Amino acid sequence: MSTSTEAGTGAGTPAGPVRADCLADAGGGIAFRVRGTAAGDAGALVLRRRGGGPGEELRLPLTEASGGVLRAELPASAVTAEGRWTVTTDTGRVVEPGLRDLRAVVDRTPGPGPLTVRVPYPGAGGRLVIRCWLRTAHAEAGHLDVSPGGTLSVTGRLHGTTLGPDARAEARTPGPDGAERVHPVSVTGEGGTFAFTLPYAPLAEAGAGEERTWELWLRPAAGADELRIARILDDVWDKREIFRFPEHRTPAWHAVPCYTADNELGIRLTPRRP
């Protein structure tokens, strides 16, 4: 949770930056309490998706609340495509993050229907950004067990679908010739849970001596769409520097599980240099 200082509000030009406290709920909604702009200075918060088209934005009306602040609501039912959404006022002022109460999104159990996850965070330059995920089915990574023998065991939970008897997991990466390399492994579990163990050695052999990251995917049943295994049901918007795992080293290569900038699970294989 981050902290903020109050900026003055009132008629005329605000004395300090615009800051928004954020209260996230378990369904994906966010309530904003905005300081640093008066009711006459801005009528809405504007959310724009990075890399989105000119029409890919949401306007959240600002209303007066007690304590000299303004309120805005991003309802859980609003559709926000996956990606990072920056927040400004409708007058173009940058909005900075204030207090961020994210307790409701930590280890939550989603209900039925599409999975909506939104995590507000401080982006580059200190501006407020909201990381959004929107999925009809999802494979949530849980506990990872890194074995000294050179294997990674993954457990997790499915949302929006169930595990069939012919489920399988796959490690994928492009090969040096441009063709995709795929290494499948069997999956156990039932209903909403899954588990599998993946050895590193076949990935190193298929890597042709090049450094590469293998993506981990899950096919819940034959004919079902494959799901990228990720960990998004918490308050950590970027796990690369937060979740660190032991490396497995051999004379020829070393391997380590990792998360990407989108919190998707992978294995990084690096050849050992003389």
Coordinates of N, CA and C in Angstrom, one line a residue, residues 1 8 31 34 41 43 63-64 80 86 93 103 154 190 195 198 204 218 227 246 257:
M1 N 0.8 -1.2 0.0 CA 0.0 0.0 0.0 C 0.9 1.2 0.0
G8 N -4.3 20.8 -1.9 CA -5.4 21.6 -1.7 C -6.5 21.5 -2.8
A31 N -13.1 2.0 -6.6 CA -13.6 3.3 -6.2 C -12.5 4.3 -6.1
V34 N -10.6 11.5 -5.2 CA -9.7 12.3 -6.0 C -9.5 13.6 -5.2
D41 N -13.0 22.1 -12.1 CA -11.8 21.9 -12.9 C -11.9 20.7 -13.8
G43 N -14.5 17.1 -14.9 CA -15.8 16.5 -14.8 C -15.7 15.0 -14.8
T63 N -18.0 13.1 -9.0 CA -19.1 13.7 -8.2 C -18.5 14.1 -6.9
E64 N -19.1 15.2 -6.3 CA -18.6 15.7 -5.0 C -18.9 14.7 -3.9
T80 N -13.0 -3.7 -19.8 CA -11.7 -3.1 -20.0 C -10.8 -4.2 -20.6
T86 N -3.9 4.0 -18.5 CA -3.4 5.2 -17.8 C -4.6 6.1 -17.4
R93 N -5.0 16.6 -17.1 CA -4.1 16.5 -16.0 C -3.7 15.1 -15.7
R103 N -6.6 -5.0 -0.5 CA -6.8 -6.2 0.3 C -7.8 -7.2 -0.3
V154 N 4.4 -27.8 -10.7 CA 3.4 -26.7 -10.7 C 2.1 -27.2 -10.3
E190 N -8.3 -32.8 -10.7 CA -9.8 -33.0 -11.0 C -10.5 -31.7 -10.8
A195 N -2.1 -30.2 -11.7 CA -0.7 -30.3 -11.3 C 0.1 -31.1 -12.3
L198 N 7.6 -30.8 -14.8 CA 8.3 -30.6 -16.0 C 9.8 -30.7 -15.8
A204 N 16.5 -27.9 -22.4 CA 17.8 -27.5 -22.7 C 18.3 -28.2 -24.0
L218 N -1.5 -24.7 -20.6 CA -2.3 -25.8 -20.1 C -3.5 -26.0 -21.1
L227 N -4.6 -22.6 -22.4 CA -4.6 -21.4 -21.5 C -3.1 -21.1 -21.1
P246 N 14.9 -20.6 -7.1 CA 16.2 -21.2 -7.2 C 16.6 -21.6 -8.6
P257 N 12.6 -20.9 -13.1 CA 11.3 -20.5 -13.3 C 11.2 -18.9 -13.2

